[in-house]
Amino acid sequence: MREHFSDLNFETLPGALPALRVAVTAARLVELCRHVRAAGGRLVTLWGEDLRREDSGFRLCVVLEDADDLIAAELPLDAANPTYPDLSEIFPSASRMQRATFDLLGLRTLGGDQRPWLRHGAWPAEVFPLRHDAPALPPSVAHDYPFVRVEGEGVHEVPVGPVHAGTIEPGHFRFSVVGEKVLRLEERFGYTHKGIEKRAEGLDIAAGARLVARVCGDSAAAYAWACAMAIEAVTHTTPPPRALVLRGVLLERERLANHLGDLGGIANDAGFAFGQLQFSRLKEDLLRANEKVWGRRYPMDAIVPGGVCGDIDAEAARILIANMDAIAAEIRALREIYDNHAGLQDRFMSAGTVTPELSARLGMVGLAARGSGGTHDWRNAHALAPYAPMAHAAVSHQSGDVAARVAVRFDEALVSIDLCRQWLAQLPAGAICVPLGAPHAGTLGLGGVEGWRGPVLVAVRLDTGGRIARCHPHDPSWHNWPVLEHAIMDNIVPDFPLINKSFNLAYSGCDL
């Protein structure tokens, strides 16, 4: 990277995650993005920062990933005219992030989709809630959203949501169909905006970490670890080896719990209630084992900056291993049933197909990408403990359909169990938490792990008092929701719940 951009000053960021920081102009940002894209890299996230109190206007932060590092490119923007180049032509998934950045901070792209994304009617159009001087105003009137209309003989629209029949979060899906065949799907989110980024400003480190852990309830371990890593980066803190192994166990059991739930839920959406019953039972066994060991079915706040809360003893390790041995045996038996059930496979195969080419073009990530021929996994891509010494074989399937995403979950569930077995058998001795070092005000701290959906990243800056000045959590669903719009094309409307469940993306994680 440095040889292609010798005029730029790449600084190594502190912390466990290999990352560089570079200040760029608008033109160099575009060139940097094009270079990363051409080399097979990807966009991780982008966000904005309000620096007007320091007389520095605004700042756009774009995190890219190439073969070796994360690259945090920082573009200063004028306070009176905060505009920047549209990056969605290079990275299609940038479009919604750019629209959200305008809704929250008023940083506008020069080109691209200019429609609002997160702003419905909770705040007026001229108010940008992440600005320091944003007034607290009552909600304004909700506006009509300009959906793209598909016209032609026999074409009609089927609006679904934002309120759904099940206990899921709100999201609107606008289908344009002929008969039952879907010509186009357009999504509309932003119904769950909670003001998390605004709330994080000014919190102390402990409160900020607790808040970030609650960004998305099914990914609490992933967010807590990523946030802890970012804070440890800007306080030059190294968590002890035993804490890192326990974090790995917590994250892999979170992955396992979600995969068990999804394997049951996907089967249920295909009319195979037996599968849901069996996997619900296995997930319940896992949660009960969690309660025995950590005192909570979902160990929220078990991961903290500096290490973990609560150690486990030999008996607890035995309980966890026995629990996962039993689950592994049943996963193998149930996979035989799934693979040999003609009706189930008929629903799974060729439904919601995302080809490897489309996946690469749109920047799909995580388990969904690994169902479309991808192999990228932050557990292998970055040398982070405790994964580094025992990198696992990449899980990947080529067909890109529901069947492939189910197969990835089966394989990854067994990988998670295998990793936990190895760690618990060789659990290092020593402390589980260390005091944080002195905070480095203004320094960008990045933390990231491969959550069960894909890479979760948290960016943190502290102020001179050691409190949160800016925090940006990023969910992998930002990249995959747009792909779902393509996956449903040419399928029938009744298959949407099955295809949607096979992705199982986060609403809340993309609407902070």
Short mmCIF file of C-alpha atoms in Angstrom, two decimals:
data_model
loop_
_atom_site.label_atom_id
_atom_site.label_comp_id
_atom_site.label_asym_id
_atom_site.label_seq_id
_atom_site.Cartn_x
_atom_site.Cartn_y
_atom_site.Cartn_z
CA MET A 1 0.00 0.00 0.00
CA ARG A 2 2.70 2.45 0.99
CA GLU A 3 4.55 2.03 -2.32
CA HIS A 4 1.43 2.97 -4.29
CA PHE A 5 0.71 6.02 -2.13
CA SER A 6 4.18 7.24 -1.22
CA ASP A 7 2.89 10.81 -0.70
CA LEU A 8 0.60 9.69 2.12
CA ASN A 9 1.70 9.20 5.70
CA PHE A 10 0.46 5.84 6.94
CA GLU A 11 0.63 5.60 10.72
CA THR A 12 0.29 2.32 12.58
CA LEU A 13 -2.63 2.46 14.98
CA PRO A 14 -2.18 1.02 18.47
CA GLY A 15 -3.98 -2.16 19.46
CA ALA A 16 -4.37 -5.82 18.63
CA LEU A 17 -6.02 -5.30 15.26
CA PRO A 18 -3.49 -4.61 12.48
CA ALA A 19 -4.57 -1.16 11.32
CA LEU A 20 -3.15 1.96 9.68
CA ARG A 21 -4.39 5.54 9.77
CA VAL A 22 -3.92 7.94 6.90
CA ALA A 23 -5.11 11.50 6.23
CA VAL A 24 -6.35 11.93 2.67
CA THR A 25 -7.75 14.49 0.28
CA ALA A 26 -11.01 13.76 -1.51
CA ALA A 27 -9.19 12.78 -4.69
CA ARG A 28 -6.76 10.50 -2.85
CA LEU A 29 -9.62 8.88 -0.94
CA VAL A 30 -11.23 7.84 -4.21
CA GLU A 31 -7.90 6.58 -5.54
CA LEU A 32 -7.25 4.67 -2.32
CA CYS A 33 -10.69 3.04 -2.47
CA ARG A 34 -10.22 2.10 -6.11
CA HIS A 35 -6.81 0.61 -5.35
CA VAL A 36 -8.12 -1.46 -2.43
CA ARG A 37 -11.08 -2.65 -4.49
CA ALA A 38 -8.88 -3.61 -7.47
CA ALA A 39 -6.62 -5.61 -5.13
CA GLY A 40 -9.57 -7.61 -3.81
CA GLY A 41 -10.08 -5.57 -0.65
CA ARG A 42 -13.31 -4.24 0.74
CA LEU A 43 -15.07 -1.43 2.55
CA VAL A 44 -15.56 -2.14 6.24
CA THR A 45 -17.46 0.96 7.35
CA LEU A 46 -17.66 4.74 7.19
CA TRP A 47 -18.90 7.39 9.61
CA GLY A 48 -18.64 11.09 10.32
CA GLU A 49 -17.37 13.20 13.21
CA ASP A 50 -18.21 16.75 14.26
CA LEU A 51 -14.99 18.67 15.04
CA ARG A 52 -16.37 22.21 14.87
CA ARG A 53 -15.72 22.80 18.56
CA GLU A 54 -12.03 22.36 17.73
CA ASP A 55 -12.44 24.68 14.69
CA SER A 56 -11.76 21.72 12.41
CA GLY A 57 -15.06 21.33 10.59
CA PHE A 58 -16.10 17.75 10.13
CA ARG A 59 -14.24 14.53 9.46
CA LEU A 60 -15.24 11.56 7.32
CA CYS A 61 -13.68 8.26 8.44
CA VAL A 62 -13.57 5.36 5.98
CA VAL A 63 -12.21 1.98 7.10
CA LEU A 64 -11.00 -0.28 4.31
CA GLU A 65 -9.55 -3.77 4.48
CA ASP A 66 -6.78 -5.03 2.23
CA ALA A 67 -4.86 -8.27 2.40
CA ASP A 68 -2.75 -7.26 5.39
CA ASP A 69 -4.34 -4.43 7.32
CA LEU A 70 -7.31 -2.30 8.03
CA ILE A 71 -6.81 1.22 6.67
CA ALA A 72 -8.61 4.09 8.40
CA ALA A 73 -8.68 6.96 5.91
CA GLU A 74 -9.62 10.33 7.40
CA LEU A 75 -10.93 13.11 5.18
CA PRO A 76 -11.36 16.61 6.69
CA LEU A 77 -14.53 18.39 5.55
CA ASP A 78 -15.40 22.05 5.51
CA ALA A 79 -17.77 23.16 8.26
CA ALA A 80 -19.91 25.24 5.89
CA ASN A 81 -20.03 22.74 3.03
CA PRO A 82 -19.32 19.21 4.27
CA THR A 83 -19.38 17.20 1.05
CA TYR A 84 -17.32 14.28 -0.18
CA PRO A 85 -17.15 11.98 -3.22
CA ASP A 86 -19.72 9.24 -3.65
CA LEU A 87 -17.99 5.92 -2.88
CA SER A 88 -20.93 3.67 -3.77
CA GLU A 89 -19.73 3.33 -7.36
CA ILE A 90 -16.65 1.59 -5.96
CA PHE A 91 -18.28 -0.14 -3.00
CA PRO A 92 -22.06 -0.55 -3.54
CA SER A 93 -22.69 -1.14 0.17
CA ALA A 94 -21.39 2.37 0.90
CA SER A 95 -24.65 3.86 -0.34
CA ARG A 96 -26.79 3.29 2.77
CA MET A 97 -23.92 4.21 5.11
CA GLN A 98 -23.49 7.50 3.24
CA ARG A 99 -27.22 8.21 3.44
CA ALA A 100 -27.20 7.44 7.17
CA THR A 101 -24.17 9.70 7.65
CA PHE A 102 -26.09 12.56 6.05
CA ASP A 103 -29.19 11.92 8.16
CA LEU A 104 -27.14 11.98 11.36
CA LEU A 105 -24.45 14.59 10.65
CA GLY A 106 -25.35 16.41 7.44
CA LEU A 107 -22.28 15.19 5.51
CA ARG A 108 -23.49 14.86 1.93
CA THR A 109 -22.05 12.92 -0.98
CA LEU A 110 -21.49 14.50 -4.36
CA GLY A 111 -23.71 12.11 -6.29
CA GLY A 112 -25.28 8.78 -5.50
CA ASP A 113 -28.59 8.10 -3.79
CA GLN A 114 -29.68 11.23 -1.91
CA ARG A 115 -32.82 9.82 -0.26
CA PRO A 116 -32.95 9.70 3.54
CA TRP A 117 -32.20 6.35 5.15
CA LEU A 118 -32.55 6.56 8.93
CA ARG A 119 -34.62 9.73 9.21
CA HIS A 120 -38.36 9.03 9.12
CA GLY A 121 -39.98 11.72 11.24
CA ALA A 122 -38.17 11.48 14.56
CA TRP A 123 -36.30 14.71 13.83
CA PRO A 124 -36.75 17.52 11.27
CA ALA A 125 -34.89 17.46 7.97
CA GLU A 126 -32.73 20.46 8.92
CA VAL A 127 -31.60 18.85 12.20
CA PHE A 128 -28.66 16.45 12.35
CA PRO A 129 -28.74 14.71 15.74
CA LEU A 130 -25.06 13.75 15.93
CA ARG A 131 -23.93 17.37 15.66
CA HIS A 132 -22.85 18.86 18.97
CA ASP A 133 -25.28 21.75 18.64
CA ALA A 134 -28.29 19.71 17.50
CA PRO A 135 -31.37 20.96 19.36
CA ALA A 136 -33.68 18.53 21.13
CA LEU A 137 -36.93 18.89 19.21
CA PRO A 138 -40.18 16.97 19.22
CA PRO A 139 -40.71 14.53 16.35
CA SER A 140 -41.66 16.07 13.03
CA VAL A 141 -44.22 14.76 10.58
CA ALA A 142 -43.27 11.51 8.87
CA HIS A 143 -42.80 11.90 5.13
CA ASP A 144 -43.57 9.63 2.24
CA TYR A 145 -40.55 7.64 1.18
CA PRO A 146 -39.90 7.68 -2.59
CA PHE A 147 -39.74 3.96 -3.34
CA VAL A 148 -38.59 3.03 -6.83
CA ARG A 149 -41.68 2.03 -8.79
CA VAL A 150 -41.70 -0.87 -11.24
CA GLU A 151 -44.28 -0.46 -13.97
CA GLY A 152 -45.62 -2.78 -16.65
CA GLU A 153 -48.54 -5.03 -17.43
CA GLY A 154 -49.54 -7.15 -14.47
CA VAL A 155 -46.99 -5.58 -12.09
CA HIS A 156 -48.30 -4.81 -8.65
CA GLU A 157 -46.79 -4.04 -5.26
CA VAL A 158 -46.96 -6.10 -2.07
CA PRO A 159 -45.95 -4.02 0.98
CA VAL A 160 -44.86 -6.04 4.01
CA GLY A 161 -44.14 -4.47 7.39
CA PRO A 162 -42.74 -2.57 9.17
CA VAL A 163 -44.83 -4.41 11.80
CA HIS A 164 -44.61 -8.17 11.32
CA ALA A 165 -46.62 -11.09 12.60
CA GLY A 166 -43.74 -12.54 14.62
CA THR A 167 -41.72 -11.04 17.45
CA ILE A 168 -39.09 -9.57 15.16
CA GLU A 169 -37.88 -6.03 14.77
CA PRO A 170 -39.58 -3.63 12.35
CA GLY A 171 -38.58 -3.36 8.72
CA HIS A 172 -40.50 -2.59 5.56
CA PHE A 173 -40.22 -4.72 2.41
CA ARG A 174 -41.79 -3.43 -0.81
CA PHE A 175 -42.16 -6.25 -3.37
CA SER A 176 -42.90 -5.54 -7.02
CA VAL A 177 -44.34 -8.75 -8.41
CA VAL A 178 -46.06 -10.35 -11.37
CA GLY A 179 -48.25 -13.12 -10.10
CA GLU A 180 -46.07 -14.61 -7.35
CA LYS A 181 -42.75 -13.91 -9.04
CA VAL A 182 -40.69 -11.14 -7.47
CA LEU A 183 -39.31 -8.62 -9.96
CA ARG A 184 -37.85 -6.30 -7.37
CA LEU A 185 -37.57 -5.90 -3.62
CA GLU A 186 -36.81 -2.59 -1.95
CA GLU A 187 -36.09 -2.44 1.77
CA ARG A 188 -36.78 0.42 4.14
CA PHE A 189 -35.36 0.46 7.66
CA GLY A 190 -34.71 3.02 10.36
CA TYR A 191 -37.70 2.22 12.57
CA THR A 192 -35.57 1.24 15.58
CA HIS A 193 -33.30 4.26 15.86
CA LYS A 194 -32.19 4.47 19.49
CA GLY A 195 -29.58 7.24 19.47
CA ILE A 196 -26.80 4.91 20.68
CA GLU A 197 -23.94 6.89 19.12
CA LYS A 198 -25.28 10.13 20.62
CA ARG A 199 -25.83 8.48 23.99
CA ALA A 200 -22.26 7.18 24.03
CA GLU A 201 -20.80 10.71 23.92
CA GLY A 202 -19.50 11.71 27.33
CA LEU A 203 -19.93 8.31 28.98
CA ASP A 204 -17.08 6.86 30.99
CA ILE A 205 -15.37 3.79 29.57
CA ALA A 206 -17.30 1.23 31.61
CA ALA A 207 -20.69 2.74 30.77
CA GLY A 208 -19.75 3.15 27.12
CA ALA A 209 -18.69 -0.50 26.88
CA ARG A 210 -21.95 -1.63 28.49
CA LEU A 211 -23.91 0.45 25.99
CA VAL A 212 -22.08 -0.95 22.96
CA ALA A 213 -22.61 -4.51 24.20
CA ARG A 214 -26.35 -3.81 23.83
CA VAL A 215 -26.23 -2.64 20.20
CA CYS A 216 -27.56 -5.99 19.02
CA GLY A 217 -28.69 -8.53 21.59
CA ASP A 218 -27.78 -11.67 19.63
CA SER A 219 -24.23 -10.37 19.13
CA ALA A 220 -23.48 -9.08 22.63
CA ALA A 221 -20.17 -10.96 22.94
CA ALA A 222 -19.01 -9.74 19.52
CA TYR A 223 -19.79 -6.09 20.25
CA ALA A 224 -18.43 -6.26 23.78
CA TRP A 225 -15.16 -7.77 22.57
CA ALA A 226 -14.78 -5.33 19.67
CA CYS A 227 -15.45 -2.38 21.98
CA ALA A 228 -13.06 -3.68 24.63
CA MET A 229 -10.39 -4.11 21.95
CA ALA A 230 -10.86 -0.54 20.73
CA ILE A 231 -10.65 0.87 24.26
CA GLU A 232 -7.61 -1.27 25.05
CA ALA A 233 -5.99 0.14 21.89
CA VAL A 234 -6.30 3.77 23.03
CA THR A 235 -5.23 2.95 26.58
CA HIS A 236 -2.31 0.73 25.51
CA THR A 237 -3.69 -2.17 27.51
CA THR A 238 -2.97 -5.82 26.83
CA PRO A 239 -5.53 -8.23 28.28
CA PRO A 240 -4.10 -11.39 29.85
CA PRO A 241 -3.98 -14.66 27.84
CA ARG A 242 -6.57 -16.37 30.04
CA ALA A 243 -9.03 -13.53 29.41
CA LEU A 244 -8.51 -13.78 25.64
CA VAL A 245 -9.26 -17.51 25.68
CA LEU A 246 -12.40 -16.97 27.76
CA ARG A 247 -13.49 -14.25 25.33
CA GLY A 248 -13.03 -16.76 22.52
CA VAL A 249 -15.20 -19.30 24.33
CA LEU A 250 -17.94 -16.71 24.89
CA LEU A 251 -17.89 -15.57 21.26
CA GLU A 252 -17.91 -19.09 19.83
CA ARG A 253 -20.78 -20.15 22.10
CA GLU A 254 -22.68 -17.05 20.95
CA ARG A 255 -22.05 -18.15 17.36
CA LEU A 256 -23.14 -21.69 18.21
CA ALA A 257 -26.35 -20.51 19.92
CA ASN A 258 -27.33 -18.41 16.91
CA HIS A 259 -26.53 -21.14 14.40
CA LEU A 260 -28.61 -23.64 16.40
CA GLY A 261 -31.52 -21.21 16.48
CA ASP A 262 -31.25 -20.47 12.77
CA LEU A 263 -30.96 -24.12 11.72
CA GLY A 264 -34.25 -24.70 13.48
CA GLY A 265 -35.88 -21.50 12.22
CA ILE A 266 -34.92 -22.08 8.59
CA ALA A 267 -36.34 -25.61 8.72
CA ASN A 268 -39.54 -24.28 10.23
CA ASP A 269 -39.90 -21.75 7.41
CA ALA A 270 -39.57 -24.67 5.00
CA GLY A 271 -42.40 -26.53 6.77
CA PHE A 272 -40.18 -28.93 8.73
CA ALA A 273 -41.23 -28.23 12.32
CA PHE A 274 -39.31 -31.28 13.56
CA GLY A 275 -36.06 -29.45 12.82
CA GLN A 276 -37.09 -26.41 14.82
CA LEU A 277 -38.09 -28.53 17.79
CA GLN A 278 -34.81 -30.41 17.81
CA PHE A 279 -32.59 -27.35 17.40
CA SER A 280 -34.62 -25.35 19.91
CA ARG A 281 -33.95 -28.13 22.41
CA LEU A 282 -30.21 -28.03 21.68
CA LYS A 283 -30.10 -24.25 22.02
CA GLU A 284 -31.94 -24.52 25.33
CA ASP A 285 -29.34 -27.04 26.53
CA LEU A 286 -26.60 -24.56 25.60
CA LEU A 287 -28.30 -21.68 27.42
CA ARG A 288 -28.81 -23.78 30.55
CA ALA A 289 -25.12 -24.69 30.53
CA ASN A 290 -24.33 -20.97 30.23
CA GLU A 291 -26.45 -20.29 33.30
CA LYS A 292 -24.65 -22.96 35.30
CA VAL A 293 -21.25 -21.54 34.41
CA TRP A 294 -21.79 -17.78 34.17
CA GLY A 295 -25.02 -17.43 36.15
CA ARG A 296 -26.81 -16.08 33.07
CA ARG A 297 -28.30 -17.75 30.02
CA TYR A 298 -26.89 -14.92 27.86
CA PRO A 299 -23.61 -13.78 29.50
CA MET A 300 -24.10 -10.05 28.82
CA ASP A 301 -21.20 -7.93 30.15
CA ALA A 302 -18.96 -10.97 30.66
CA ILE A 303 -16.40 -9.22 28.39
CA VAL A 304 -15.08 -5.91 29.71
CA PRO A 305 -12.21 -3.59 28.74
CA GLY A 306 -9.08 -5.13 30.23
CA GLY A 307 -10.31 -8.72 30.27
CA VAL A 308 -13.41 -10.59 31.39
CA CYS A 309 -15.69 -10.64 34.41
CA GLY A 310 -15.81 -13.95 36.18
CA ASP A 311 -13.41 -16.87 35.89
CA ILE A 312 -14.32 -20.51 35.31
CA ASP A 313 -12.92 -23.46 37.21
CA ALA A 314 -12.23 -27.04 36.12
CA GLU A 315 -15.79 -28.15 36.89
CA ALA A 316 -17.21 -25.32 34.78
CA ALA A 317 -14.91 -26.27 31.91
CA ARG A 318 -16.10 -29.87 32.23
CA ILE A 319 -19.74 -28.74 32.05
CA LEU A 320 -19.09 -26.70 28.91
CA ILE A 321 -17.18 -29.48 27.16
CA ALA A 322 -19.82 -32.08 28.01
CA ASN A 323 -22.54 -29.73 26.78
CA MET A 324 -20.80 -29.16 23.47
CA ASP A 325 -19.89 -32.85 23.00
CA ALA A 326 -23.57 -33.72 23.30
CA ILE A 327 -24.60 -30.93 20.92
CA ALA A 328 -21.96 -31.97 18.36
CA ALA A 329 -23.25 -35.55 18.27
CA GLU A 330 -26.80 -34.37 17.71
CA ILE A 331 -25.77 -31.82 15.07
CA ARG A 332 -24.19 -34.63 13.03
CA ALA A 333 -27.31 -36.79 13.36
CA LEU A 334 -29.64 -33.93 12.42
CA ARG A 335 -27.50 -33.00 9.44
CA GLU A 336 -28.03 -36.51 8.08
CA ILE A 337 -31.77 -35.96 8.39
CA TYR A 338 -31.64 -32.50 6.77
CA ASP A 339 -29.44 -33.69 3.89
CA ASN A 340 -31.64 -36.70 3.14
CA HIS A 341 -35.04 -35.04 3.49
CA ALA A 342 -36.24 -34.59 -0.08
CA GLY A 343 -38.90 -32.01 0.76
CA LEU A 344 -36.51 -29.88 2.75
CA GLN A 345 -33.81 -29.97 0.11
CA ASP A 346 -36.38 -29.10 -2.55
CA ARG A 347 -37.15 -25.89 -0.67
CA PHE A 348 -33.49 -25.12 0.09
CA MET A 349 -31.79 -25.79 -3.24
CA SER A 350 -31.73 -22.90 -5.75
CA ALA A 351 -33.79 -20.66 -3.44
CA GLY A 352 -32.37 -17.17 -2.91
CA THR A 353 -29.22 -17.78 -4.93
CA VAL A 354 -26.36 -15.29 -4.76
CA THR A 355 -23.63 -16.26 -7.18
CA PRO A 356 -19.98 -15.89 -6.13
CA GLU A 357 -19.60 -13.13 -8.74
CA LEU A 358 -22.56 -11.16 -7.40
CA SER A 359 -21.40 -11.68 -3.82
CA ALA A 360 -17.95 -10.30 -4.65
CA ARG A 361 -19.36 -7.36 -6.63
CA LEU A 362 -21.74 -6.27 -3.89
CA GLY A 363 -19.25 -6.84 -1.07
CA MET A 364 -21.15 -9.50 0.86
CA VAL A 365 -19.47 -10.58 4.11
CA GLY A 366 -19.63 -13.20 6.83
CA LEU A 367 -21.41 -16.52 6.77
CA ALA A 368 -23.63 -15.47 3.84
CA ALA A 369 -20.55 -14.72 1.73
CA ARG A 370 -19.04 -18.06 2.72
CA GLY A 371 -22.19 -19.67 1.31
CA SER A 372 -21.39 -18.02 -2.02
CA GLY A 373 -17.84 -19.26 -2.42
CA GLY A 374 -16.14 -16.77 -0.11
CA THR A 375 -13.54 -17.79 2.43
CA HIS A 376 -12.86 -14.52 4.22
CA ASP A 377 -13.12 -14.83 7.99
CA TRP A 378 -11.51 -12.39 10.44
CA ARG A 379 -10.69 -15.32 12.71
CA ASN A 380 -8.16 -16.40 10.08
CA ALA A 381 -7.47 -13.12 8.32
CA HIS A 382 -6.00 -11.26 11.29
CA ALA A 383 -3.52 -12.73 13.74
CA LEU A 384 -5.62 -12.19 16.84
CA ALA A 385 -5.33 -14.30 19.97
CA PRO A 386 -6.69 -16.78 20.84
CA TYR A 387 -7.43 -17.70 17.20
CA ALA A 388 -3.97 -17.12 15.76
CA PRO A 389 -2.20 -20.25 17.03
CA MET A 390 -4.95 -22.59 15.89
CA ALA A 391 -6.46 -21.13 12.73
CA HIS A 392 -9.21 -23.37 11.44
CA ALA A 393 -9.88 -24.47 7.89
CA ALA A 394 -12.09 -21.99 6.06
CA VAL A 395 -15.73 -23.02 5.74
CA SER A 396 -17.10 -22.33 2.28
CA HIS A 397 -19.83 -23.57 -0.06
CA GLN A 398 -20.30 -22.54 -3.66
CA SER A 399 -23.98 -22.74 -4.59
CA GLY A 400 -25.01 -19.47 -2.87
CA ASP A 401 -28.55 -20.65 -2.11
CA VAL A 402 -30.41 -21.40 1.10
CA ALA A 403 -28.90 -24.90 1.08
CA ALA A 404 -25.38 -23.42 1.08
CA ARG A 405 -26.12 -21.01 3.94
CA VAL A 406 -27.55 -23.92 5.94
CA ALA A 407 -24.45 -26.01 5.20
CA VAL A 408 -22.18 -23.16 6.36
CA ARG A 409 -24.06 -23.04 9.67
CA PHE A 410 -23.70 -26.79 10.19
CA ASP A 411 -19.96 -26.64 9.46
CA GLU A 412 -19.32 -23.52 11.52
CA ALA A 413 -21.22 -24.89 14.51
CA LEU A 414 -18.83 -27.83 14.61
CA VAL A 415 -15.81 -25.55 14.14
CA SER A 416 -16.95 -23.44 17.11
CA ILE A 417 -17.28 -26.54 19.26
CA ASP A 418 -13.85 -27.76 18.22
CA LEU A 419 -12.22 -24.40 19.03
CA CYS A 420 -13.86 -24.27 22.46
CA ARG A 421 -12.78 -27.83 23.24
CA GLN A 422 -9.16 -26.99 22.44
CA TRP A 423 -9.17 -23.76 24.44
CA LEU A 424 -10.85 -25.26 27.49
CA ALA A 425 -8.42 -28.18 27.49
CA GLN A 426 -5.44 -25.79 27.56
CA LEU A 427 -6.85 -22.84 29.49
CA PRO A 428 -3.89 -20.62 30.46
CA ALA A 429 -3.37 -19.83 34.12
CA GLY A 430 -3.23 -16.29 35.42
CA ALA A 431 -5.32 -13.15 35.76
CA ILE A 432 -8.57 -12.59 33.90
CA CYS A 433 -8.49 -8.79 33.90
CA VAL A 434 -5.92 -5.99 34.14
CA PRO A 435 -6.31 -2.25 34.85
CA LEU A 436 -6.54 -0.02 31.81
CA GLY A 437 -3.60 2.20 30.93
CA ALA A 438 -3.70 5.96 30.56
CA PRO A 439 -6.11 7.12 27.82
CA HIS A 440 -4.70 8.74 24.70
CA ALA A 441 -7.14 11.51 23.88
CA GLY A 442 -8.12 11.88 20.23
CA THR A 443 -6.37 8.70 19.08
CA LEU A 444 -8.52 6.41 16.97
CA GLY A 445 -8.97 2.97 18.48
CA LEU A 446 -10.29 0.11 16.35
CA GLY A 447 -11.54 -3.24 17.60
CA GLY A 448 -13.06 -6.01 15.56
CA VAL A 449 -13.97 -9.68 15.65
CA GLU A 450 -15.74 -12.15 13.39
CA GLY A 451 -19.21 -12.22 14.90
CA TRP A 452 -21.66 -14.91 13.92
CA ARG A 453 -23.04 -12.83 11.03
CA GLY A 454 -19.64 -11.48 9.97
CA PRO A 455 -17.08 -8.85 10.98
CA VAL A 456 -18.18 -6.55 13.81
CA LEU A 457 -16.08 -3.39 14.17
CA VAL A 458 -16.13 -0.71 16.86
CA ALA A 459 -14.27 2.60 16.53
CA VAL A 460 -13.61 4.72 19.64
CA ARG A 461 -12.03 8.08 20.41
CA LEU A 462 -11.63 9.28 24.00
CA ASP A 463 -11.55 12.89 25.17
CA THR A 464 -8.94 14.43 27.44
CA GLY A 465 -10.88 13.28 30.49
CA GLY A 466 -10.82 9.64 29.37
CA ARG A 467 -14.51 9.65 28.43
CA ILE A 468 -16.08 8.58 25.14
CA ALA A 469 -15.80 11.43 22.63
CA ARG A 470 -17.05 9.41 19.65
CA CYS A 471 -18.01 5.78 19.26
CA HIS A 472 -19.11 4.08 16.06
CA PRO A 473 -20.22 0.42 16.17
CA HIS A 474 -20.60 -1.29 12.79
CA ASP A 475 -22.68 -4.36 12.02
CA PRO A 476 -21.94 -6.67 9.05
CA SER A 477 -25.61 -6.55 8.07
CA TRP A 478 -24.96 -3.14 6.46
CA HIS A 479 -23.25 -5.03 3.62
CA ASN A 480 -25.68 -7.94 3.33
CA TRP A 481 -29.13 -6.32 3.48
CA PRO A 482 -28.70 -4.89 -0.06
CA VAL A 483 -27.70 -8.35 -1.30
CA LEU A 484 -30.98 -9.81 -0.01
CA GLU A 485 -32.78 -7.54 -2.49
CA HIS A 486 -30.96 -9.37 -5.28
CA ALA A 487 -31.31 -12.83 -3.74
CA ILE A 488 -35.12 -12.70 -3.85
CA MET A 489 -35.37 -11.68 -7.51
CA ASP A 490 -37.11 -14.30 -9.69
CA ASN A 491 -38.15 -16.25 -6.61
CA ILE A 492 -41.74 -16.36 -5.45
CA VAL A 493 -43.13 -14.22 -2.64
CA PRO A 494 -43.92 -17.22 -0.37
CA ASP A 495 -40.22 -18.14 -0.35
CA PHE A 496 -39.16 -14.76 1.06
CA PRO A 497 -39.43 -15.77 4.75
CA LEU A 498 -37.21 -18.78 4.06
CA ILE A 499 -34.64 -16.78 2.08
CA ASN A 500 -34.71 -13.92 4.57
CA LYS A 501 -34.19 -16.32 7.48
CA SER A 502 -31.24 -17.95 5.73
CA PHE A 503 -29.49 -14.54 5.91
CA ASN A 504 -30.99 -13.55 9.31
CA LEU A 505 -29.63 -10.01 9.27
CA ALA A 506 -29.80 -7.44 12.04
CA TYR A 507 -32.31 -4.60 12.06
CA SER A 508 -31.15 -3.05 15.30
CA GLY A 509 -27.45 -3.38 14.50
CA CYS A 510 -27.89 -1.15 11.45
CA ASP A 511 -30.05 1.45 13.18
CA LEU A 512 -28.14 2.77 16.16
#
